Every structure is written in C-alpha cells, then in structure tokens.
C-alpha cells in the first residue's frame, strides 16, 4: 500500500486544507488524520458511519497503596516530574496529569507500595462506508502520541475496505508524532508558508524525512503574501534536488469553503485550481 503523507513545519500552514483537497481529487478510499493532538480532517470529510471506537492506553500511570506506604519520601525525592506530593491527609499521592509513567517510583519503593494503573490516554475512531477513515484524539496532558499514531495507521491496514493508496494528514513539527507518521510512507508532501520561520521549518522537516529515506516534495501555501521568501524556497529545492510541486495563492474563498465543510477542490477558486495542478504532480511522484 502506497502512502502519501502531508506535513508542515508548524500548525496553521494549510496542511489539512491541502490534504482534504487531495482526498477529494483522488477519490481516496483510505485516509487518516494523524494530528492526534488537534484532529480536524473530519470537519471536511464529514464521515458518519462509525465502525469502531475504543479507548487508547498509553504508558501506565502509577498509584500509591497507602496501607503499604511507610512515608519514606523516596518516591517524591526521585520523581523528576514532581508528580508525587503529600496531600491534606499527610499521605503521598501521585498526580495523574504530571505522572509520565516512567516507573522509577515503583522500582525504588522499598515496600512495593506503588503499582501500575491503566488509564485511558485518548480515543481511537474508525469510520467505514465505501471508504475508510481512521483518526484519534489524545486526551489533554497525555503523552505517547507516537504510539497512538501507529495505531491510527494500523487501523487503516486492518480495515475491510480494499485500497491501493492512503492519504494521511500528519502532525506539525518534527517530533514523535511526525516520526511515527513517516513510517512506511511513499511520499511526504511538505506544505510551507513563505516566511523566514517557514524556510527554517522546511529545512528541519526535510532532514527528519531524509533520516527515514522518505521521498519529499514541497509546495508553498499563500505564496503571494511574500514573493521573496517563495523564491528562496524554490531556489532551495532546485539546489537540493527536491521536487517543487507548486504555489497556492492566498484566497479568501478557502475560508468560505472550510466554513461550509468542503474542500477547496469542490469550489471554483484560484487556490483550488493550484491544488489540482499539485495533485497531478504528487501522484506522478508516487508512481515514479
């Protein structure tokens, strides 16, 4: 199965806008939203037939059995996340929001009074009809987002809908969510804003993708807001032999389309026309 991953150096660059347009243009039968901290692809794809919904459990938290605790304070002293404190009853307790599940306190406790506690860290969703859509939402303050994204992608593979390729709306940045999203990807399309920070983001995310030997391509969103920066991005791609697939103009119709729950490929607008050209090039790249 070929996978097209849409990435960006930060949030708000138009990554999901481009992803939803490519899903519409390709009539994709499989797609996923791997931005589990703030998933929003469902607002445009408007799936309604839910096939599966389940809790996601990340790293176990820890709890203190007060009947065994001798209040030696070793756990609180060694907890690097400052998650263990005395409560109003003068008993040690673990704050579940601060606890990262590292298990240091459990290992060090001389009375074995600290035990693992499974706690839901998020929620997985799978929608199936004539297409399959996999997504998830991480609970506020929870970690192990990379593991959750791996499960989002696995749901696509395990689905009953046959498909030759999948389109994945990735996470912004270069952290664990992006690294998990890059697994087994055919092409990563990076959506960039024309600014100094956008250029810096582009360079970082290209280096990240190259570590996984993933073929990368670039497109610039809202290119006409900074023509000089756009030209620098084009020259960077030429010098580094990275496919540059196109420029999307700033277009007020994009906001109107999103407010209507539509992709920009479904309405008559200059941004939509630009994405149609990018769509042809990126799928040629996937076949190459």
PDB file of C-alpha atoms in Angstrom, residues 6-126:
ATOM      1  CA  UNK A   6       1.021  15.701   4.223  1.00  0.00           C
ATOM      2  CA  UNK A   7       3.290  17.541   6.677  1.00  0.00           C
ATOM      3  CA  UNK A   8       4.119  21.069   7.769  1.00  0.00           C
ATOM      4  CA  UNK A   9       6.716  22.674   9.983  1.00  0.00           C
ATOM      5  CA  UNK A  10       4.079  24.174  12.271  1.00  0.00           C
ATOM      6  CA  UNK A  11       0.330  24.375  12.705  1.00  0.00           C
ATOM      7  CA  UNK A  12      -1.804  26.680  10.576  1.00  0.00           C
ATOM      8  CA  UNK A  13       0.099  26.411   7.291  1.00  0.00           C
ATOM      9  CA  UNK A  14      -2.829  24.873   5.393  1.00  0.00           C
ATOM     10  CA  UNK A  15      -1.776  21.238   5.698  1.00  0.00           C
ATOM     11  CA  UNK A  16      -5.276  19.904   6.332  1.00  0.00           C
ATOM     12  CA  UNK A  17      -6.716  22.156   3.617  1.00  0.00           C
ATOM     13  CA  UNK A  18      -4.326  20.613   1.087  1.00  0.00           C
ATOM     14  CA  UNK A  19      -4.863  17.086   2.424  1.00  0.00           C
ATOM     15  CA  UNK A  20      -8.661  17.301   2.150  1.00  0.00           C
ATOM     16  CA  UNK A  21      -8.385  18.628  -1.404  1.00  0.00           C
ATOM     17  CA  UNK A  22      -6.107  15.751  -2.435  1.00  0.00           C
ATOM     18  CA  UNK A  23      -8.512  13.257  -0.840  1.00  0.00           C
ATOM     19  CA  UNK A  24     -11.364  14.722  -2.883  1.00  0.00           C
ATOM     20  CA  UNK A  25      -9.440  14.909  -6.165  1.00  0.00           C
ATOM     21  CA  UNK A  26      -8.077  11.364  -5.925  1.00  0.00           C
ATOM     22  CA  UNK A  27     -11.356   9.910  -4.635  1.00  0.00           C
ATOM     23  CA  UNK A  28      -9.234   8.248  -1.965  1.00  0.00           C
ATOM     24  CA  UNK A  29     -10.758   5.166  -0.368  1.00  0.00           C
ATOM     25  CA  UNK A  30      -8.458   5.289   2.644  1.00  0.00           C
ATOM     26  CA  UNK A  31      -7.257   8.275   4.626  1.00  0.00           C
ATOM     27  CA  UNK A  32      -6.273   9.182   8.162  1.00  0.00           C
ATOM     28  CA  UNK A  33      -5.798  12.155  10.442  1.00  0.00           C
ATOM     29  CA  UNK A  34      -2.614  11.632  12.448  1.00  0.00           C
ATOM     30  CA  UNK A  35      -2.654  15.048  14.103  1.00  0.00           C
ATOM     31  CA  UNK A  36      -3.974  13.417  17.267  1.00  0.00           C
ATOM     32  CA  UNK A  37      -3.404  16.487  19.455  1.00  0.00           C
ATOM     33  CA  UNK A  38      -5.847  18.530  17.357  1.00  0.00           C
ATOM     34  CA  UNK A  39      -7.590  16.374  14.706  1.00  0.00           C
ATOM     35  CA  UNK A  40      -9.776  18.349  12.292  1.00  0.00           C
ATOM     36  CA  UNK A  41      -9.856  16.457   8.977  1.00  0.00           C
ATOM     37  CA  UNK A  42     -13.255  15.019   9.938  1.00  0.00           C
ATOM     38  CA  UNK A  43     -14.756  18.518   9.754  1.00  0.00           C
ATOM     39  CA  UNK A  44     -14.280  18.494   5.971  1.00  0.00           C
ATOM     40  CA  UNK A  45     -14.530  14.809   5.057  1.00  0.00           C
ATOM     41  CA  UNK A  46     -17.753  14.517   7.098  1.00  0.00           C
ATOM     42  CA  UNK A  47     -17.730  10.783   7.773  1.00  0.00           C
ATOM     43  CA  UNK A  48     -20.811   9.483   9.572  1.00  0.00           C
ATOM     44  CA  UNK A  49     -20.716   5.652   9.645  1.00  0.00           C
ATOM     45  CA  UNK A  50     -18.575   4.748  12.647  1.00  0.00           C
ATOM     46  CA  UNK A  51     -17.299   1.170  12.567  1.00  0.00           C
ATOM     47  CA  UNK A  52     -15.185   1.201  15.701  1.00  0.00           C
ATOM     48  CA  UNK A  53     -14.484   3.368  18.715  1.00  0.00           C
ATOM     49  CA  UNK A  54     -12.221   2.415  21.590  1.00  0.00           C
ATOM     50  CA  UNK A  55     -10.025   3.781  24.340  1.00  0.00           C
ATOM     51  CA  UNK A  56      -6.308   4.135  23.783  1.00  0.00           C
ATOM     52  CA  UNK A  57      -3.997   3.255  26.651  1.00  0.00           C
ATOM     53  CA  UNK A  58      -0.501   4.691  26.580  1.00  0.00           C
ATOM     54  CA  UNK A  59       2.101   4.330  29.328  1.00  0.00           C
ATOM     55  CA  UNK A  60       0.520   3.164  32.611  1.00  0.00           C
ATOM     56  CA  UNK A  61       0.328   5.747  35.359  1.00  0.00           C
ATOM     57  CA  UNK A  62       1.235   4.823  38.944  1.00  0.00           C
ATOM     58  CA  UNK A  63      -0.739   4.825  42.197  1.00  0.00           C
ATOM     59  CA  UNK A  64       0.341   4.535  45.821  1.00  0.00           C
ATOM     60  CA  UNK A  65      -1.251   1.949  48.122  1.00  0.00           C
ATOM     61  CA  UNK A  66      -1.430   3.971  51.298  1.00  0.00           C
ATOM     62  CA  UNK A  67      -1.891   0.895  53.523  1.00  0.00           C
ATOM     63  CA  UNK A  68       1.614  -0.246  52.481  1.00  0.00           C
ATOM     64  CA  UNK A  69       3.306   3.160  52.326  1.00  0.00           C
ATOM     65  CA  UNK A  70       5.746   3.926  55.155  1.00  0.00           C
ATOM     66  CA  UNK A  71       6.113   7.570  54.030  1.00  0.00           C
ATOM     67  CA  UNK A  72       9.842   7.346  53.491  1.00  0.00           C
ATOM     68  CA  UNK A  73       9.553  10.021  50.794  1.00  0.00           C
ATOM     69  CA  UNK A  74      11.952   8.286  48.415  1.00  0.00           C
ATOM     70  CA  UNK A  75       9.434   8.293  45.571  1.00  0.00           C
ATOM     71  CA  UNK A  76       8.800  12.033  45.858  1.00  0.00           C
ATOM     72  CA  UNK A  77      12.513  12.741  46.097  1.00  0.00           C
ATOM     73  CA  UNK A  78      13.395  10.798  42.943  1.00  0.00           C
ATOM     74  CA  UNK A  79      10.406  11.735  40.760  1.00  0.00           C
ATOM     75  CA  UNK A  80      11.872  14.004  38.075  1.00  0.00           C
ATOM     76  CA  UNK A  81       8.386  15.165  37.043  1.00  0.00           C
ATOM     77  CA  UNK A  82       7.489  16.419  40.553  1.00  0.00           C
ATOM     78  CA  UNK A  83       4.319  14.309  40.361  1.00  0.00           C
ATOM     79  CA  UNK A  84       4.354  12.962  43.947  1.00  0.00           C
ATOM     80  CA  UNK A  85       3.334  15.169  46.859  1.00  0.00           C
ATOM     81  CA  UNK A  86       1.771  14.959  50.306  1.00  0.00           C
ATOM     82  CA  UNK A  87      -1.975  15.572  50.317  1.00  0.00           C
ATOM     83  CA  UNK A  88      -4.156  17.138  53.012  1.00  0.00           C
ATOM     84  CA  UNK A  89      -4.201  13.789  54.880  1.00  0.00           C
ATOM     85  CA  UNK A  90      -0.399  13.850  55.018  1.00  0.00           C
ATOM     86  CA  UNK A  91      -0.281  10.891  52.609  1.00  0.00           C
ATOM     87  CA  UNK A  92       1.813  10.680  49.467  1.00  0.00           C
ATOM     88  CA  UNK A  93      -0.205  10.651  46.246  1.00  0.00           C
ATOM     89  CA  UNK A  94       0.602  10.785  42.547  1.00  0.00           C
ATOM     90  CA  UNK A  95      -0.837  13.487  40.309  1.00  0.00           C
ATOM     91  CA  UNK A  96      -2.035  11.589  37.171  1.00  0.00           C
ATOM     92  CA  UNK A  97      -1.587  14.689  35.000  1.00  0.00           C
ATOM     93  CA  UNK A  98       2.070  15.108  35.993  1.00  0.00           C
ATOM     94  CA  UNK A  99       2.958  11.411  36.033  1.00  0.00           C
ATOM     95  CA  UNK A 100       4.723  10.265  32.846  1.00  0.00           C
ATOM     96  CA  UNK A 101       4.603   6.562  33.712  1.00  0.00           C
ATOM     97  CA  UNK A 102       8.387   6.140  33.886  1.00  0.00           C
ATOM     98  CA  UNK A 103       8.037   3.644  36.819  1.00  0.00           C
ATOM     99  CA  UNK A 104      11.080   4.957  38.751  1.00  0.00           C
ATOM    100  CA  UNK A 105       8.967   5.327  41.887  1.00  0.00           C
ATOM    101  CA  UNK A 106       7.656   1.759  41.565  1.00  0.00           C
ATOM    102  CA  UNK A 107      11.162   0.331  41.193  1.00  0.00           C
ATOM    103  CA  UNK A 108      12.608   2.309  44.137  1.00  0.00           C
ATOM    104  CA  UNK A 109       9.774   1.809  46.637  1.00  0.00           C
ATOM    105  CA  UNK A 110      11.156  -0.412  49.466  1.00  0.00           C
ATOM    106  CA  UNK A 111       7.666  -1.624  50.433  1.00  0.00           C
ATOM    107  CA  UNK A 112       6.376  -2.263  46.884  1.00  0.00           C
ATOM    108  CA  UNK A 113       3.532   0.126  47.662  1.00  0.00           C
ATOM    109  CA  UNK A 114       3.398   1.638  44.170  1.00  0.00           C
ATOM    110  CA  UNK A 115       1.513  -0.191  41.433  1.00  0.00           C
ATOM    111  CA  UNK A 116       0.802   0.486  37.729  1.00  0.00           C
ATOM    112  CA  UNK A 117      -2.570   1.960  36.873  1.00  0.00           C
ATOM    113  CA  UNK A 118      -4.018   1.708  33.363  1.00  0.00           C
ATOM    114  CA  UNK A 119      -5.625   4.999  32.394  1.00  0.00           C
ATOM    115  CA  UNK A 120      -7.164   5.979  29.033  1.00  0.00           C
ATOM    116  CA  UNK A 121      -4.859   8.419  27.237  1.00  0.00           C
ATOM    117  CA  UNK A 122      -7.057   9.003  24.211  1.00  0.00           C
ATOM    118  CA  UNK A 123      -9.730   7.648  21.918  1.00  0.00           C
ATOM    119  CA  UNK A 124      -9.438   5.833  18.559  1.00  0.00           C
ATOM    120  CA  UNK A 125     -12.089   6.188  15.850  1.00  0.00           C
ATOM    121  CA  UNK A 126     -12.632   4.234  12.625  1.00  0.00           C
TER     122      UNK A 126
END
